[in-house]
Amino acid sequence: RARRGRLVGRGVPVTCQCEPARDLAAKKSSPSQMEGQMEAAEARELAWAGCIPAVFSLAQDEVTTLEPPPCYHANLPRQSWLPLVTGEVVEHFLPFAPPMARASSMWMQCRGEPLRWQVPVGVLFDLLTSGDDQPGNGDMLPWQLTVRFQARPTDQLRGSVDDAKALVRSALKESAFLRCGSAQPVMDLSPLDDARIFEALCSASPIEAGSPAPAPSSGGGGAAPPP
């Protein structure tokens, strides 16, 4: 018997062979079921809308101008990855960085600890601000991040937007295979659905299925310079 299901990435449906097909129209949801569905939808919305206020500053030993650049303020979506949401941060600090600095060489620190871009933003924040000997997350806001362009301790800290997109696609394929037994649902995504997924990861605003394709992102979603 055919089995069908849906993987949803911020309103992007992906059909896979998972759960039994059901005629939902022929069934009447009980009040408890409807309440559960509403709670699930609210929880999903809150999870995707979660952002971390962050303040970026250029490392003092890499400032090449008489005056240091102003800090850069941004709201980072917890569900995203740093290369997808820090494009504008690079543009802000690059004119103040050493002459040989390039956008692709930027990396970041938190209290001296290099940040691995391969880890989602929310997980990074929780790992670095939680613990028996650390204050609560609320005491760490806004998140203080140091931007560097030189002396990268390892090439693993080097990551571009394309690298981040490749990582996300790989994770989606793994998830689809675990749930559906095949990565084909992700491989069959249209360019429109693919664009919606990455726009969702760069923005805290949900994207509904069937909405127009988003404009190409510069990799600075959610970020804005201070007034």
Short mmCIF file of C-alpha atoms in Angstrom, two decimals:
data_model
loop_
_atom_site.label_atom_id
_atom_site.label_comp_id
_atom_site.label_asym_id
_atom_site.label_seq_id
_atom_site.Cartn_x
_atom_site.Cartn_y
_atom_site.Cartn_z
CA ARG A 1 0.00 0.00 0.00
CA ALA A 2 1.30 3.38 -0.94
CA ARG A 3 2.44 5.42 2.03
CA ARG A 4 2.85 9.12 1.79
CA GLY A 5 3.98 11.89 4.13
CA ARG A 6 5.31 15.43 4.11
CA LEU A 7 8.54 17.00 5.23
CA VAL A 8 7.93 20.68 5.82
CA GLY A 9 10.68 23.33 5.76
CA ARG A 10 9.03 26.63 6.62
CA GLY A 11 6.04 26.03 4.40
CA VAL A 12 7.90 24.01 1.73
CA PRO A 13 6.17 20.63 1.25
CA VAL A 14 8.27 17.62 0.30
CA THR A 15 6.36 14.46 -0.55
CA CYS A 16 7.85 11.18 0.61
CA GLN A 17 6.78 7.60 1.18
CA CYS A 18 6.24 7.66 4.94
CA GLU A 19 2.89 7.78 6.70
CA PRO A 20 -0.37 6.14 5.59
CA ALA A 21 -2.57 8.30 3.36
CA ARG A 22 -5.60 9.59 5.22
CA ASP A 23 -8.78 11.19 4.06
CA LEU A 24 -8.76 14.09 6.50
CA ALA A 25 -11.89 15.57 4.99
CA ALA A 26 -13.84 12.44 5.93
CA LYS A 27 -12.86 12.72 9.56
CA LYS A 28 -13.95 15.20 12.17
CA SER A 29 -11.24 16.29 14.54
CA SER A 30 -12.14 16.16 18.19
CA PRO A 31 -11.66 19.29 20.31
CA SER A 32 -8.58 17.74 21.92
CA GLN A 33 -7.09 16.96 18.50
CA MET A 34 -7.75 20.48 17.27
CA GLU A 35 -6.18 21.90 20.43
CA GLY A 36 -3.15 19.69 19.95
CA GLN A 37 -2.78 20.81 16.35
CA MET A 38 -2.99 24.46 17.38
CA GLU A 39 -0.37 23.96 20.08
CA ALA A 40 1.93 22.19 17.61
CA ALA A 41 1.53 24.99 15.08
CA GLU A 42 2.24 27.61 17.76
CA ALA A 43 5.32 25.72 18.96
CA ARG A 44 6.60 25.41 15.40
CA GLU A 45 6.05 29.12 14.79
CA LEU A 46 7.85 30.08 17.99
CA ALA A 47 10.76 27.78 17.17
CA TRP A 48 11.24 29.22 13.69
CA ALA A 49 10.79 32.80 14.88
CA GLY A 50 13.48 32.49 17.53
CA CYS A 51 16.30 35.02 17.11
CA ILE A 52 19.42 35.91 19.08
CA PRO A 53 20.39 39.61 19.29
CA ALA A 54 24.11 39.87 18.57
CA VAL A 55 26.73 42.61 18.54
CA PHE A 56 29.73 42.17 16.24
CA SER A 57 33.00 44.03 16.74
CA LEU A 58 36.26 43.87 14.82
CA ALA A 59 39.24 42.52 16.79
CA GLN A 60 41.33 45.44 18.06
CA ASP A 61 44.59 44.03 16.69
CA GLU A 62 43.09 43.92 13.19
CA VAL A 63 41.82 47.51 13.03
CA THR A 64 43.88 49.45 10.46
CA THR A 65 42.15 52.83 10.71
CA LEU A 66 42.63 55.66 13.21
CA GLU A 67 39.21 55.05 14.68
CA PRO A 68 37.75 51.57 15.18
CA PRO A 69 34.61 50.77 13.19
CA PRO A 70 31.25 50.97 14.95
CA CYS A 71 29.80 47.73 16.18
CA TYR A 72 27.32 45.92 13.98
CA HIS A 73 23.99 44.84 15.48
CA ALA A 74 21.94 41.95 14.13
CA ASN A 75 19.19 39.50 15.01
CA LEU A 76 20.45 36.03 14.14
CA PRO A 77 17.83 33.32 13.45
CA ARG A 78 18.46 30.35 15.73
CA GLN A 79 17.67 27.92 12.92
CA SER A 80 20.30 29.32 10.56
CA TRP A 81 24.07 29.07 10.06
CA LEU A 82 26.52 31.94 10.39
CA PRO A 83 27.61 32.15 6.71
CA LEU A 84 23.96 32.54 5.67
CA VAL A 85 23.27 35.54 7.92
CA THR A 86 26.56 37.45 8.19
CA GLY A 87 27.09 38.70 4.63
CA GLU A 88 26.41 42.29 5.69
CA VAL A 89 28.73 41.88 8.67
CA VAL A 90 31.60 41.13 6.28
CA GLU A 91 30.81 44.19 4.16
CA HIS A 92 30.66 46.38 7.28
CA PHE A 93 34.09 45.46 8.67
CA LEU A 94 36.10 44.68 5.54
CA PRO A 95 37.09 48.35 4.86
CA PHE A 96 38.62 48.55 8.37
CA ALA A 97 40.44 45.21 8.20
CA PRO A 98 44.06 44.56 7.17
CA PRO A 99 44.81 45.26 3.48
CA MET A 100 45.08 41.60 2.46
CA ALA A 101 41.84 40.61 4.18
CA ARG A 102 39.16 38.98 2.06
CA ALA A 103 35.51 38.28 2.70
CA SER A 104 36.13 34.53 2.49
CA SER A 105 38.74 34.72 5.28
CA MET A 106 36.39 36.06 7.97
CA TRP A 107 35.90 34.01 11.11
CA MET A 108 34.46 34.77 14.54
CA GLN A 109 35.14 34.31 18.22
CA CYS A 110 33.08 34.37 21.39
CA ARG A 111 35.13 35.09 24.52
CA GLY A 112 38.21 33.82 22.71
CA GLU A 113 36.52 30.61 21.53
CA PRO A 114 36.46 30.16 17.72
CA LEU A 115 32.96 29.62 16.35
CA ARG A 116 32.36 26.60 14.15
CA TRP A 117 30.02 27.74 11.39
CA GLN A 118 28.93 24.13 10.78
CA VAL A 119 26.86 24.28 13.99
CA PRO A 120 23.46 26.09 13.83
CA VAL A 121 23.40 29.53 15.42
CA GLY A 122 21.02 28.58 18.24
CA VAL A 123 23.06 25.53 19.20
CA LEU A 124 26.28 27.55 19.17
CA PHE A 125 24.79 30.16 21.46
CA ASP A 126 23.43 27.58 23.90
CA LEU A 127 26.72 25.67 24.01
CA LEU A 128 28.81 28.77 24.66
CA THR A 129 26.52 30.48 27.16
CA SER A 130 25.16 27.56 29.18
CA GLY A 131 26.88 25.41 31.77
CA ASP A 132 27.45 24.95 35.45
CA ASP A 133 30.05 27.72 35.56
CA GLN A 134 28.34 30.09 33.12
CA PRO A 135 25.53 32.60 33.66
CA GLY A 136 22.10 32.06 32.16
CA ASN A 137 21.41 32.84 28.53
CA GLY A 138 19.56 36.02 29.43
CA ASP A 139 22.72 37.41 31.03
CA MET A 140 24.64 36.90 27.77
CA LEU A 141 22.39 39.03 25.58
CA PRO A 142 23.21 40.65 23.32
CA TRP A 143 25.65 38.00 22.16
CA GLN A 144 29.11 39.59 21.92
CA LEU A 145 31.01 38.28 18.87
CA THR A 146 34.48 39.24 17.67
CA VAL A 147 35.16 39.36 13.94
CA ARG A 148 38.58 38.40 12.57
CA PHE A 149 40.14 38.12 9.12
CA GLN A 150 43.61 36.84 10.03
CA ALA A 151 45.30 34.10 12.06
CA ARG A 152 42.54 31.59 11.51
CA PRO A 153 43.46 28.62 13.75
CA THR A 154 42.10 26.00 11.35
CA ASP A 155 40.64 25.83 7.85
CA GLN A 156 37.54 24.23 9.39
CA LEU A 157 36.50 27.73 10.48
CA ARG A 158 36.42 28.88 6.87
CA GLY A 159 32.92 28.74 5.44
CA SER A 160 31.08 30.47 2.60
CA VAL A 161 27.41 30.76 1.74
CA ASP A 162 27.82 27.93 -0.77
CA ASP A 163 29.46 25.77 1.90
CA ALA A 164 26.55 26.40 4.26
CA LYS A 165 23.97 25.61 1.58
CA ALA A 166 25.76 22.35 0.76
CA LEU A 167 25.72 21.45 4.47
CA VAL A 168 21.98 22.15 4.74
CA ARG A 169 21.18 20.07 1.65
CA SER A 170 23.22 17.19 3.03
CA ALA A 171 21.39 17.39 6.38
CA LEU A 172 18.01 17.45 4.60
CA LYS A 173 18.94 14.36 2.60
CA GLU A 174 19.98 12.53 5.75
CA SER A 175 16.72 13.49 7.47
CA ALA A 176 14.64 12.39 4.49
CA PHE A 177 16.46 9.07 4.32
CA LEU A 178 15.92 8.39 8.03
CA ARG A 179 12.23 9.16 7.80
CA CYS A 180 11.37 7.91 4.33
CA GLY A 181 14.08 5.43 3.48
CA SER A 182 15.23 7.58 0.58
CA ALA A 183 16.74 11.01 -0.06
CA GLN A 184 14.79 11.33 -3.30
CA PRO A 185 12.18 13.77 -1.88
CA VAL A 186 14.91 16.34 -1.24
CA MET A 187 16.65 15.62 -4.54
CA ASP A 188 13.35 16.27 -6.35
CA LEU A 189 12.89 19.76 -4.83
CA SER A 190 12.25 22.42 -7.43
CA PRO A 191 14.48 25.52 -7.60
CA LEU A 192 11.54 27.50 -6.19
CA ASP A 193 11.24 25.25 -3.13
CA ASP A 194 15.01 25.26 -2.72
CA ALA A 195 15.01 29.06 -2.69
CA ARG A 196 12.20 29.14 -0.11
CA ILE A 197 14.11 26.85 2.24
CA PHE A 198 17.23 29.00 2.26
CA GLU A 199 15.24 32.21 2.51
CA ALA A 200 13.51 30.71 5.56
CA LEU A 201 16.88 29.98 7.13
CA CYS A 202 17.96 33.60 6.62
CA SER A 203 14.77 35.15 7.94
CA ALA A 204 12.61 34.82 11.02
CA SER A 205 9.47 35.34 8.90
CA PRO A 206 7.59 32.16 7.90
CA ILE A 207 7.18 31.51 4.19
CA GLU A 208 3.87 30.01 3.16
CA ALA A 209 3.62 27.26 0.57
CA GLY A 210 2.64 28.64 -2.83
CA SER A 211 4.04 32.10 -2.13
CA PRO A 212 6.16 33.82 -4.81
CA ALA A 213 9.83 32.98 -5.00
CA PRO A 214 11.91 35.17 -2.66
CA ALA A 215 14.48 37.59 -3.98
CA PRO A 216 18.07 36.32 -3.84
CA SER A 217 19.61 36.89 -0.43
CA SER A 218 23.02 38.46 0.06
CA GLY A 219 23.65 36.28 3.09
CA GLY A 220 22.82 39.00 5.61
CA GLY A 221 19.30 38.07 6.53
CA GLY A 222 17.99 39.71 9.66
CA ALA A 223 20.99 41.96 10.08
CA ALA A 224 20.89 45.73 10.18
CA PRO A 225 23.50 48.33 11.05
CA PRO A 226 22.94 50.43 14.15
CA PRO A 227 21.33 53.85 13.67
#
